[in-house]
Structures are given as C-alpha cells and as structure tokens.
XYZ file of C-alpha atoms in Angstrom:
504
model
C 81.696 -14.649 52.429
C 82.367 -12.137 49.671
C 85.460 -10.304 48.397
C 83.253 -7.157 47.913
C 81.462 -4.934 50.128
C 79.340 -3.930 47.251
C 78.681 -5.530 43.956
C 76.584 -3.979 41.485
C 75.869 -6.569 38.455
C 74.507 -5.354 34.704
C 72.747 -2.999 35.471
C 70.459 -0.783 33.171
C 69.109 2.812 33.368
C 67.296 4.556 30.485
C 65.929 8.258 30.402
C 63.396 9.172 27.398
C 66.130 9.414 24.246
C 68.692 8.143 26.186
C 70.262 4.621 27.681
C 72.376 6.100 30.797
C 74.012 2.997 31.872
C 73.988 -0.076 29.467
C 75.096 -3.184 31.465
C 77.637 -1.463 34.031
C 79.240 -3.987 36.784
C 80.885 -2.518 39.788
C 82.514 -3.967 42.179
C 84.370 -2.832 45.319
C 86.257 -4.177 47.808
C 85.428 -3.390 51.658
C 87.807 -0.751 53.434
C 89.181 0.702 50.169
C 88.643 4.128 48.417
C 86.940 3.220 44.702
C 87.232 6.005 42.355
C 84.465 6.191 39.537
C 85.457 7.596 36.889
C 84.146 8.466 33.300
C 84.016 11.912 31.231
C 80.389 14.191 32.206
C 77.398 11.822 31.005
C 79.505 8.353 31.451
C 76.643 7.234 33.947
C 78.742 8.038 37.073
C 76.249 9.609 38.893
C 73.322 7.903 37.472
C 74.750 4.723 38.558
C 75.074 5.963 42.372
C 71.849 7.383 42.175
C 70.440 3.715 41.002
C 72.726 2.760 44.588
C 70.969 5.058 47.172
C 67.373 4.617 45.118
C 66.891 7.993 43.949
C 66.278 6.176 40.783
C 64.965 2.962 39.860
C 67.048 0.670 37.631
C 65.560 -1.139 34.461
C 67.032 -3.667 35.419
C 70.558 -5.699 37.268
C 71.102 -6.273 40.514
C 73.085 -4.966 44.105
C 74.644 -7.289 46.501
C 75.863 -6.123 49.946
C 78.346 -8.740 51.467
C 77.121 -11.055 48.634
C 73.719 -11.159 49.885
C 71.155 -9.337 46.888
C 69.211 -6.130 48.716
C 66.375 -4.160 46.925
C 67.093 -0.828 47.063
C 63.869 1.336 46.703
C 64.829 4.696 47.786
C 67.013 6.710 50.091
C 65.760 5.462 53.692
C 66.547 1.823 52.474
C 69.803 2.762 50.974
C 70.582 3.971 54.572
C 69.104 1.272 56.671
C 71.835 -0.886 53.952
C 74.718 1.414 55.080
C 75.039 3.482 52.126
C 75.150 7.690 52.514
C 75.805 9.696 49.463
C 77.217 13.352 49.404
C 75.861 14.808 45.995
C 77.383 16.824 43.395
C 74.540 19.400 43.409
C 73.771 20.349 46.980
C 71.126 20.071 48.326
C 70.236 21.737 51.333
C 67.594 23.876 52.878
C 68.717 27.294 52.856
C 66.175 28.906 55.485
C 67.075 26.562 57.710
C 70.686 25.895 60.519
C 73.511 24.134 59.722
C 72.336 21.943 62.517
C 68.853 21.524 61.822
C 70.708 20.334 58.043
C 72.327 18.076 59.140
C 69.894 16.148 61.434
C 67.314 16.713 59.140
C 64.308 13.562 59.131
C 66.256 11.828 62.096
C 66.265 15.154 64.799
C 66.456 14.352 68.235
C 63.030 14.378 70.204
C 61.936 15.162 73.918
C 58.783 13.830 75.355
C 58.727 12.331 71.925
C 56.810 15.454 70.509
C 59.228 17.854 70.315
C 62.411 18.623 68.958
C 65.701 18.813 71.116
C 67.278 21.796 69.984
C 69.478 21.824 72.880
C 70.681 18.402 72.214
C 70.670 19.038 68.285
C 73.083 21.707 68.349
C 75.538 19.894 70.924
C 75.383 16.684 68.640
C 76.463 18.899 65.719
C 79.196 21.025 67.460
C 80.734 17.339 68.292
C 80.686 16.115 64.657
C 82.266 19.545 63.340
C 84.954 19.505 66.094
C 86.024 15.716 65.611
C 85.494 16.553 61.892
C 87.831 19.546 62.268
C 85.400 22.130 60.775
C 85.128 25.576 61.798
C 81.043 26.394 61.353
C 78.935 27.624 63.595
C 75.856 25.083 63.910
C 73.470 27.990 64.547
C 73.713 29.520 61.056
C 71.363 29.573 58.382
C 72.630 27.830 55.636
C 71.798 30.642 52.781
C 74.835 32.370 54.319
C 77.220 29.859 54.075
C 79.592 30.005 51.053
C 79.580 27.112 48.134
C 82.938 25.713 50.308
C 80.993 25.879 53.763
C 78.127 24.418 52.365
C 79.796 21.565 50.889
C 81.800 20.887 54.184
C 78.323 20.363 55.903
C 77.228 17.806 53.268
C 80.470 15.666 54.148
C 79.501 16.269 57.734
C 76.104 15.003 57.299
C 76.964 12.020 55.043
C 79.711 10.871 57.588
C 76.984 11.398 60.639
C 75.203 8.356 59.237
C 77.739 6.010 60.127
C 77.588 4.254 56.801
C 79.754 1.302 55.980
C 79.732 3.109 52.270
C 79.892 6.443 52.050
C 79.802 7.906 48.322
C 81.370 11.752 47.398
C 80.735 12.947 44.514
C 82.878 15.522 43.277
C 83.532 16.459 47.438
C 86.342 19.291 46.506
C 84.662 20.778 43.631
C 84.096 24.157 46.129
C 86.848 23.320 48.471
C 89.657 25.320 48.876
C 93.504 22.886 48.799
C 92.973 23.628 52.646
C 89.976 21.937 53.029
C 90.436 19.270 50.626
C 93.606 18.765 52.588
C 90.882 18.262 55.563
C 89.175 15.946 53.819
C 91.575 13.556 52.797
C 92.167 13.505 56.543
C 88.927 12.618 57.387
C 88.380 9.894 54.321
C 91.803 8.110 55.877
C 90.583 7.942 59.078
C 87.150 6.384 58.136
C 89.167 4.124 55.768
C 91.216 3.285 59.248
C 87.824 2.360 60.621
C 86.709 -0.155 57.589
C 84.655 2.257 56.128
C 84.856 2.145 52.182
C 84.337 5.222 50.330
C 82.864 5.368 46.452
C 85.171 8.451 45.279
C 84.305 10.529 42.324
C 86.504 13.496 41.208
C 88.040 15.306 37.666
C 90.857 15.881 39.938
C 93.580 12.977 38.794
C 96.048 13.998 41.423
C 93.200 13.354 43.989
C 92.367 9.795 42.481
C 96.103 8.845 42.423
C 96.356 10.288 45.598
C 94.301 8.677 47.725
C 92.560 5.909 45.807
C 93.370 2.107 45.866
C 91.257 0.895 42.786
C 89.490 2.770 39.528
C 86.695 1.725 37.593
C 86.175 3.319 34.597
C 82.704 4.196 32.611
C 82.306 5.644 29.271
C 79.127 6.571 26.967
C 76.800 4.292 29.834
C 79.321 1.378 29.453
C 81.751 -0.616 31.949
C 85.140 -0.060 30.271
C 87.743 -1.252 33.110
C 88.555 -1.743 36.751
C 92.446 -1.724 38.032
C 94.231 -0.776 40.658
C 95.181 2.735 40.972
C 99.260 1.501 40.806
C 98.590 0.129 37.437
C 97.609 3.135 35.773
C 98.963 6.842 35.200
C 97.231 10.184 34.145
C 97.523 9.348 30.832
C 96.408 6.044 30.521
C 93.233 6.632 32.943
C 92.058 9.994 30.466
C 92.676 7.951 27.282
C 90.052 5.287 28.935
C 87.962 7.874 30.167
C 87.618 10.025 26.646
C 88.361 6.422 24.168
C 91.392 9.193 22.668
C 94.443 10.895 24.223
C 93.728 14.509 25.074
C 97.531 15.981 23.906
C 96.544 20.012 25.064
C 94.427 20.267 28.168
C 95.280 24.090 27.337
C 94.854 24.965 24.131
C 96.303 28.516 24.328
C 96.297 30.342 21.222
C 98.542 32.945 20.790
C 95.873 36.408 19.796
C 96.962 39.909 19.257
C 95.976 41.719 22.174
C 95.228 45.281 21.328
C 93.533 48.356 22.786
C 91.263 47.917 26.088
C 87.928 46.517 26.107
C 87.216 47.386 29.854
C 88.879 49.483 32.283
C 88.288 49.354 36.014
C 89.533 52.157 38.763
C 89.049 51.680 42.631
C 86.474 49.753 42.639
C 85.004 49.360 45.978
C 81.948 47.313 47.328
C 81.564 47.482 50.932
C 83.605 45.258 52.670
C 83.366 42.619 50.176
C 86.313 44.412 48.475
C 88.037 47.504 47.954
C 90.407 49.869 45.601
C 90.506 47.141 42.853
C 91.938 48.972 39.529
C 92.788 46.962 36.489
C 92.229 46.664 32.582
C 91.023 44.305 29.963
C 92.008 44.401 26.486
C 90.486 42.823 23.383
C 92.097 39.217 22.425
C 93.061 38.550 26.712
C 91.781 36.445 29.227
C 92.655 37.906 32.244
C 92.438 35.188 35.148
C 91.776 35.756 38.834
C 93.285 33.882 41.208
C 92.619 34.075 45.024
C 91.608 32.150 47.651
C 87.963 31.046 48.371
C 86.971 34.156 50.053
C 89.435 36.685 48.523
C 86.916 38.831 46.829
C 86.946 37.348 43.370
C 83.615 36.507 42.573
C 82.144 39.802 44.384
C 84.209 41.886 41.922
C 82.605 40.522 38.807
C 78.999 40.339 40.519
C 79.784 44.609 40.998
C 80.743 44.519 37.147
C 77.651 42.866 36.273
C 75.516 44.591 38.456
C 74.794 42.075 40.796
C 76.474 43.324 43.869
C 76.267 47.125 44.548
C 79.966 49.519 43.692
C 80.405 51.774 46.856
C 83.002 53.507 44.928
C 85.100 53.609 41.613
C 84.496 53.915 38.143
C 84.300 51.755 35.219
C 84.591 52.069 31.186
C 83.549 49.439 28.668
C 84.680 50.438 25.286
C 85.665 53.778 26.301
C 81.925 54.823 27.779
C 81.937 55.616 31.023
C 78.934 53.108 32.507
C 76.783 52.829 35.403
C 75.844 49.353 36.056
C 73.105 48.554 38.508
C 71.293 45.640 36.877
C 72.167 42.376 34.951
C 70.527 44.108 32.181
C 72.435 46.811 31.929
C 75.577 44.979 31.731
C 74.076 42.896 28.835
C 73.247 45.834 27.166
C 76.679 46.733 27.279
C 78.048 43.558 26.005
C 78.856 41.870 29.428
C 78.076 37.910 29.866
C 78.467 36.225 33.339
C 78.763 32.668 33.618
C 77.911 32.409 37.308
C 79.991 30.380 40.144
C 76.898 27.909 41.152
C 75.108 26.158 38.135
C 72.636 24.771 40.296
C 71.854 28.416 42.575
C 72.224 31.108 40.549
C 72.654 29.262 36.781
C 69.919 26.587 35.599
C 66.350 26.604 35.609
C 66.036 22.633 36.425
C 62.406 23.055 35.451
C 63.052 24.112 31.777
C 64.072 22.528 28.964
C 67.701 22.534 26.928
C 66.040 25.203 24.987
C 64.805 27.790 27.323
C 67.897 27.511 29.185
C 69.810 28.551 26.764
C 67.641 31.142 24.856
C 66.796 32.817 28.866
C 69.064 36.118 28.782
C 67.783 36.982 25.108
C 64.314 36.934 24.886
C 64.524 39.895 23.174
C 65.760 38.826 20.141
C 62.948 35.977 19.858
C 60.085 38.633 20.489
C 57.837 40.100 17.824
C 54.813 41.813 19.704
C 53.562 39.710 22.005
C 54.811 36.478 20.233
C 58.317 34.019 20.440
C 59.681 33.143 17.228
C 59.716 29.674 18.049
C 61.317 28.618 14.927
C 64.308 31.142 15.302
C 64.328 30.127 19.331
C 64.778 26.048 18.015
C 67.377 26.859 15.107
C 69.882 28.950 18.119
C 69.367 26.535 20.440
C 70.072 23.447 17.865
C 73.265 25.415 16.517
C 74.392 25.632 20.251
C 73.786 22.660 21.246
C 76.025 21.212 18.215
C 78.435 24.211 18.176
C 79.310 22.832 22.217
C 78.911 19.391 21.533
C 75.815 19.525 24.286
C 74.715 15.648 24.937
C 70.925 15.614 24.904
C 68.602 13.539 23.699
C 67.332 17.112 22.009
C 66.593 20.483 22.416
C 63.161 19.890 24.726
C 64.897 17.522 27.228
C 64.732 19.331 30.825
C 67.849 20.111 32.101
C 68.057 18.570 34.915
C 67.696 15.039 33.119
C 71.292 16.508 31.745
C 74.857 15.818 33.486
C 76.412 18.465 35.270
C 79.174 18.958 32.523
C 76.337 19.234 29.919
C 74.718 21.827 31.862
C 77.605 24.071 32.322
C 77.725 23.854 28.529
C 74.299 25.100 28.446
C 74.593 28.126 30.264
C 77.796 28.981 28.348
C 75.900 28.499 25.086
C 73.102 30.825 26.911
C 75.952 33.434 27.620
C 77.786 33.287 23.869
C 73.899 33.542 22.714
C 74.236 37.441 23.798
C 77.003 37.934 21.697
C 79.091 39.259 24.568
C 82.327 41.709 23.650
C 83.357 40.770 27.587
C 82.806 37.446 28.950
C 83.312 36.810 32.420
C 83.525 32.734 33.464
C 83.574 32.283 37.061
C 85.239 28.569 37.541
C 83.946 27.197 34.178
C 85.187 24.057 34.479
C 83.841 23.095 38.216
C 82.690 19.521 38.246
C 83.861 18.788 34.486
C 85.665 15.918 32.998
C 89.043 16.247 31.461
C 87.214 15.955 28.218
C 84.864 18.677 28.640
C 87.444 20.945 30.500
C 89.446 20.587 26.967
C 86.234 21.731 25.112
C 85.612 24.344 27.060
C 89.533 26.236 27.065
C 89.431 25.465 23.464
C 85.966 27.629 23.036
C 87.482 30.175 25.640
C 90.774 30.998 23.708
C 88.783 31.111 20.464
C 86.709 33.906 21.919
C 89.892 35.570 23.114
C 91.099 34.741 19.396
C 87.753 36.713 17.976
C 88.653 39.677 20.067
C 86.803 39.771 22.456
C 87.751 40.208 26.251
C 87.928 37.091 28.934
C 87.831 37.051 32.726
C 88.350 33.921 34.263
C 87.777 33.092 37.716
C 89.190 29.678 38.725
C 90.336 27.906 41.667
C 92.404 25.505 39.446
C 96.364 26.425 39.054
C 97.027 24.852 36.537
C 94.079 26.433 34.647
C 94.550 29.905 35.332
C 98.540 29.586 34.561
C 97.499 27.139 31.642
C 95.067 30.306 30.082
C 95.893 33.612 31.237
C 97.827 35.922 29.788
C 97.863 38.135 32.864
C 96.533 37.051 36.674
C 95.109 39.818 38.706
C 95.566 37.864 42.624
C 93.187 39.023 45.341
C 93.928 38.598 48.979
C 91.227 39.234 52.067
C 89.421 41.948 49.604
C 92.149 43.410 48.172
C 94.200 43.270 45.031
C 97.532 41.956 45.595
C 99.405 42.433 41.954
C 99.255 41.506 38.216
C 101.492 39.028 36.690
C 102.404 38.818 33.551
C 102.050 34.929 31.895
C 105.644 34.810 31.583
C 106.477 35.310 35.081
C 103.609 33.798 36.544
C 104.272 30.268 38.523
C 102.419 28.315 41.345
C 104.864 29.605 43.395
C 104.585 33.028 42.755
C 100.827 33.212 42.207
C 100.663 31.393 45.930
C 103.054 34.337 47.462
C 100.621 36.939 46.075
C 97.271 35.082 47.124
C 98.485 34.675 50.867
C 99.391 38.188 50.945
C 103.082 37.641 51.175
C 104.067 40.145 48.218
C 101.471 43.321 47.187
C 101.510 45.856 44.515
C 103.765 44.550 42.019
C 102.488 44.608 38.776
C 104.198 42.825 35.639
C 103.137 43.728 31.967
C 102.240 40.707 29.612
C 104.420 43.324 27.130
C-alpha cells in the first residue's frame, strides 16, 4: 500500500514556445491539505489541469493509491475521485445555481426528464450543510464574483471526491467567507478527504496547510512540511530571490486635483459619494464585498448610469455615459473580473493589449501593424509579460500574465486617472511586487490612482488616503498616517461615519 494518495512522477507539458512543466513530481499524502505553490506561470495550474485531463501530458505518469491510472479527460478524472474548483470560473450564466451545480449528472424521472423538483431540494441540502446563503433558483449572471465562486466550491465538494483541488478558492471571497471555507476544508479533511490547495495568500497556506510543494519556471523545486518553513523562506523559493518591499511606496508630491467627485448617486447601488483625487495619489477603497466600491468607478467610467451628482476631471465639468467618453478624458479602468469583463481569450497578446486604442493604429481603413507590434513588444517587456511572443493567445497565458496584459492595454491610453479594481487578484507575491512598483511610479509621474482592493495590507501598504464604503454609502477618509486594520475595519462595518482625516 502507498504513503500517497496521489503521486504524480516527471511529468512534461509543452505549449508552442513554451515548456510549462519540465519534469515536476508531486506527491501527497492522503487526508492532508497540499499547498502548490509557485509565482504566476510556475506550472501550478497546468500541472492540475494535466490531473483532471483538461490537458494531455507529453509525457510522466499519475498513480492513485500506487496503482498508475490514465487520465484522459474530466469524466475519468472524476470516476478516479478527483474534482477541481478552477481559478477562472466557469459557469453558465443563463442558467440556476442549481441547474450549475448538477450540471451533466441532473437527476431524471421516467428517465427522460429532468427532476427539477428533486434538483433544487438536492441543492438547498448541499448549501445548508455547506453553510451558504444562495438561493438555488437564481440565475447565475446575477450572482456576484464571491457568490459565484461559493457555488464552484459547492459543486466541486458535491462530487464526493477523495481529492478535491481549489485553486485560488478566496480570490473573490470576502474574510467571512473564506472563514467559511476553511470550515468546510477541515471538516472534509475530518472525513479523509485530501485537498490540493493553491493560494498567494501565505497566511492561508500556513494556516491551514500540512505540507508545500514548491514549483518555479515549470520545475519541481521542493516539498516540506508547512512547520519547516516561514513566509520568507517559502517566497524566496517561490521567486529564486528575497522580495525585501512587497510595497514599494514612493513618497510623490501630491499637488492640485486631478478629479473631483460630489454626491454621486447611482440608484441603489450607491449614494451621496463626494471625494477628490489629486495628481501624484492613489487613493484606495476599501469596503466590503458588496459595499458599493466597484459600482462607483463603473459610474466614473461610464459603465453604470449616475442618478445624481457631478463630476470634474481636470477642472471640466464632464458627462460620462460611455467607456469612450471616459477614455477621451483620460480615464483607464482595469476591471474587477479578467476573465468577464477583461480578456478576449480568443485574441492574441497583441490585440489584447492594443483593444482600447485602435485609434491610434488607424490610417483610413488600414492598422499600422508595424506600430501595433512595436507597443505591444515595448509592453510586453516594459511589464515583464511571460509569453512565448506577442501572437500567443491569451488564454495559453497564466492568470498573473494576463492581468499584466490588460494593465499594459490600460497604460497604452496614456491615462491621467487610472482606476485598478483589485489588481493583484490571483497574483503571486512576485507579480503583486511588480505590479505596486508600476502603480506608485504612475502616482510618481503625476498622474492620479484609484485602487480598489480587498487586501489590507495592500490598500494600507499603497494609499495615501482610503475612502471606506459601507452598504452604499461612504463612511470616511483616512489619512495614511492614521489609517490601521483596525480602524479601516470600524469604518467598513459601519461602526464610525463621516470622519474625514487629511493626508496633510
């Protein structure tokens, strides 16, 4: 009988341009939570996706108990024991929670037809032992990124797996629901069920993990218990250096305002929000998931509609109803969802990053292709991109390289205000460093930075004021030298309101 549950021995993976996993091992004991862990395009998800047979490997080999299985796509990964929540979710938006999560397997009557009836009971029992309050009779397209990803754990855990792999499982979930989820990953660990866990969150990994394995650049680097290591150790395997400033703050002269924003209203998404930006800031926003955060800069980029209120950019008064407009006015958005509302998974590196400025490319009725390939090679460089090159498809790329795409696609506008709505969602220690260090630059440059994150430690880390958000309304603005978790938390739960502190 084997130690391991799973054992996955040399195995290889190439793309075209690129070896994804060169030789990785893994092996993991049964009943234990295995963290994976590796900076954005270490192989982490390539190698699960080799483990559920969404792709095929070149070549190695998977034991289960010791006994070799051939793994040719998802329904044998199952019928092995092996679910998978994904990193990118995938769901079908026209369709019920319910009918999601019993989707290929729903229950039958008279062997013809589905049992709604029976369907919806079956999910209402998962939810409720899994502690989740969503109604099983609503379309998923109205579900929010934190709802949606609740249903994937739901759905992974309804296969009764003996492995069951997350993938980045809190990367929309509020500290509530992570806290949920911990729950529910120690009780199917109390059950022998051994969960594959991978995460950018180290306090998660120390916190609830029993070994690490570590990948880097497609290569096995190390497993150890989680006991043996600390923070620091695990990111200098991770990254091959030691990251010294996760938060490279530089300190810029803030001068006069870039942006000013008075009672803004949009329905009941939010209402009265007032509040300035000023050239050389990054102003975070801090709330919780629901608080109104993201709907305010959708209003300033003219995604959502303003019911009332009034806005300035640069001293103009503006009226923004389109994305266009607030483009033409020197506003970038780097969206929430990558996958929804960011990428175009059919397009290459290129056209992802070159999509809000056509304009500049266009003479008559024809691209200049050879100005279109020199911006998007001087991105791609200027962000440290990884890509085989400039015509790969994006969705060959890892999630951390694709975020860096759309923020080279949002810089390409040459944006006085730049709004990043959690930037660093789903990215490695590595490229979260990359990433503050281009954001304080910008602030550095002049220009004027929202940031939206769900992180503390980020938005205390960059901010030089927080604007906090509570049920749809603006609860205060702290100042960075006043501004702790404990004081950001009273303002986000509505303990404290209107209090505002100067960064003066």
């Amino acid at each position: 009988m084997s130690d391991y549950i799973l054992e996955m021995i040399d195995v290889m993976k190439g793309f075209p341009g690129v070896k994804a996993l060169n030789g990785v091992t893994l092996k993991v004991k049964p009943g234990t939570v295995h963290a994976l862990m590796g900076e954005n395009g270490a192989g982490k998800s390539t190698l699960m996706k080799c483990l559920i047979g969404m792709y095929e490997m070149n070549s190695g080999k998977i034991l289960i108990s010791g006994e070799e299985v051939h793994i040719k796509d998802t329904i044998s990964a199952l019928s092995q024991g092996i679910s998978m929540i994904h990193q990118e979710l995938n769901v079908v938006t026209e369709r019920t929670v319910a009918e999601n999560v019993w989707l290929g397997r729903e229950p039958m009557k008279n062997r013809i037809m589905v049992d709604h009836k029976r369907m919806v009971k079956d999910t209402v029992e998962l939810l409720k032992k899994l502690e989740m309050e969503i109604n099983p009779n609503e379309l998923m397209r109205n579900l929010t990124v934190a709802k949606t990803q609740m249903v994937e754990i739901a759905k992974a855990v309804s296969f009764n797996a003996d492995i069951v792999i997350m993938d980045e499982p809190t990367s929309a979930l509020t500290t509530s629901e992570a806290e949920q989820l911990f729950k529910i990953i120690k009780s199917l660990k109390e059950k022998g069920v051994t969960i594959i866990y991978i995460s950018h969150k180290m306090d998660e990994i120390f916190r609830i993990c029993d070994e690490i394995t570590v990948l880097r650049d497609g290569q096995f680097v190390m497993t150890d218990d989680a006991s043996n290591l600390d923070i620091n150790k695990l990111i200098s395997l991770m990254v091959g250096r030691e990251l010294k400033e996760m938060f490279p703050k530089i300190e810029c002269e803030i001068s006069e305002p870039i942006l000013k924003v008075e009672n803004l209203s949009s329905g009941k998404d939010f209402r009265d929000v007032s509040f300035d930006l000023h050239r050389g800031e990054i102003l975070g926003f801090a709330g919780l998931v629901g608080a109104g955060r993201t709907e305010i800069v959708e209003c300033l980029f003219g995604i959502r509609p303003k019911t009332e209120g009034k806005v300035w950019v640069k001293g103009e008064e503006v009226d923004i109803k389109e994305p266009y407009n607030a483009l033409e006015k020197g506003i970038a958005l780097l969206t929430e969802d990558r996958k929804k509302t960011g990428i175009i998974p059919v397009l290459s590196v290129k056209d992802n990053i070159i999509l809000s400025n056509l304009g500049r490319y266009t003479k008559g009725i024809k691209l200049n292709h050879k100005k279109i390939n020199s911006d998007a090679e001087e991105y791609i460089k200027k962000l440290n991109v990884k890509t085989a090159d400039h015509d790969t498809m994006i969705q060959n790329l890892s999630g951390g390289n694709q975020q860096k795409v759309l923020v080279a696609r949002a810089l390409l506008t040459e944006p006085d205000i730049l709004i990043v709505d959690e930037p660093t969602r789903g990215i490695d220690v590595g490229a979260k460093a990359e990433i503050h260090t281009l954001i304080t630059k910008l602030a550095a440059q002049g220009k004027g930075v929202i940031m939206i994150s769900s992180e503390m430690p980020e938005v205390l880390g960059m901010s030089d004021r927080i604007l906090t958000m509570h049920e749809g309304r603006m609860t205060g603005i702290i100042g960075r030298k006043d501004a702790t978790q404990e004081v950001i938390m009273k303002y986000i739960t509505g303990s404290v309101e209107n209090m505002e502190v100067s960064y003066e």
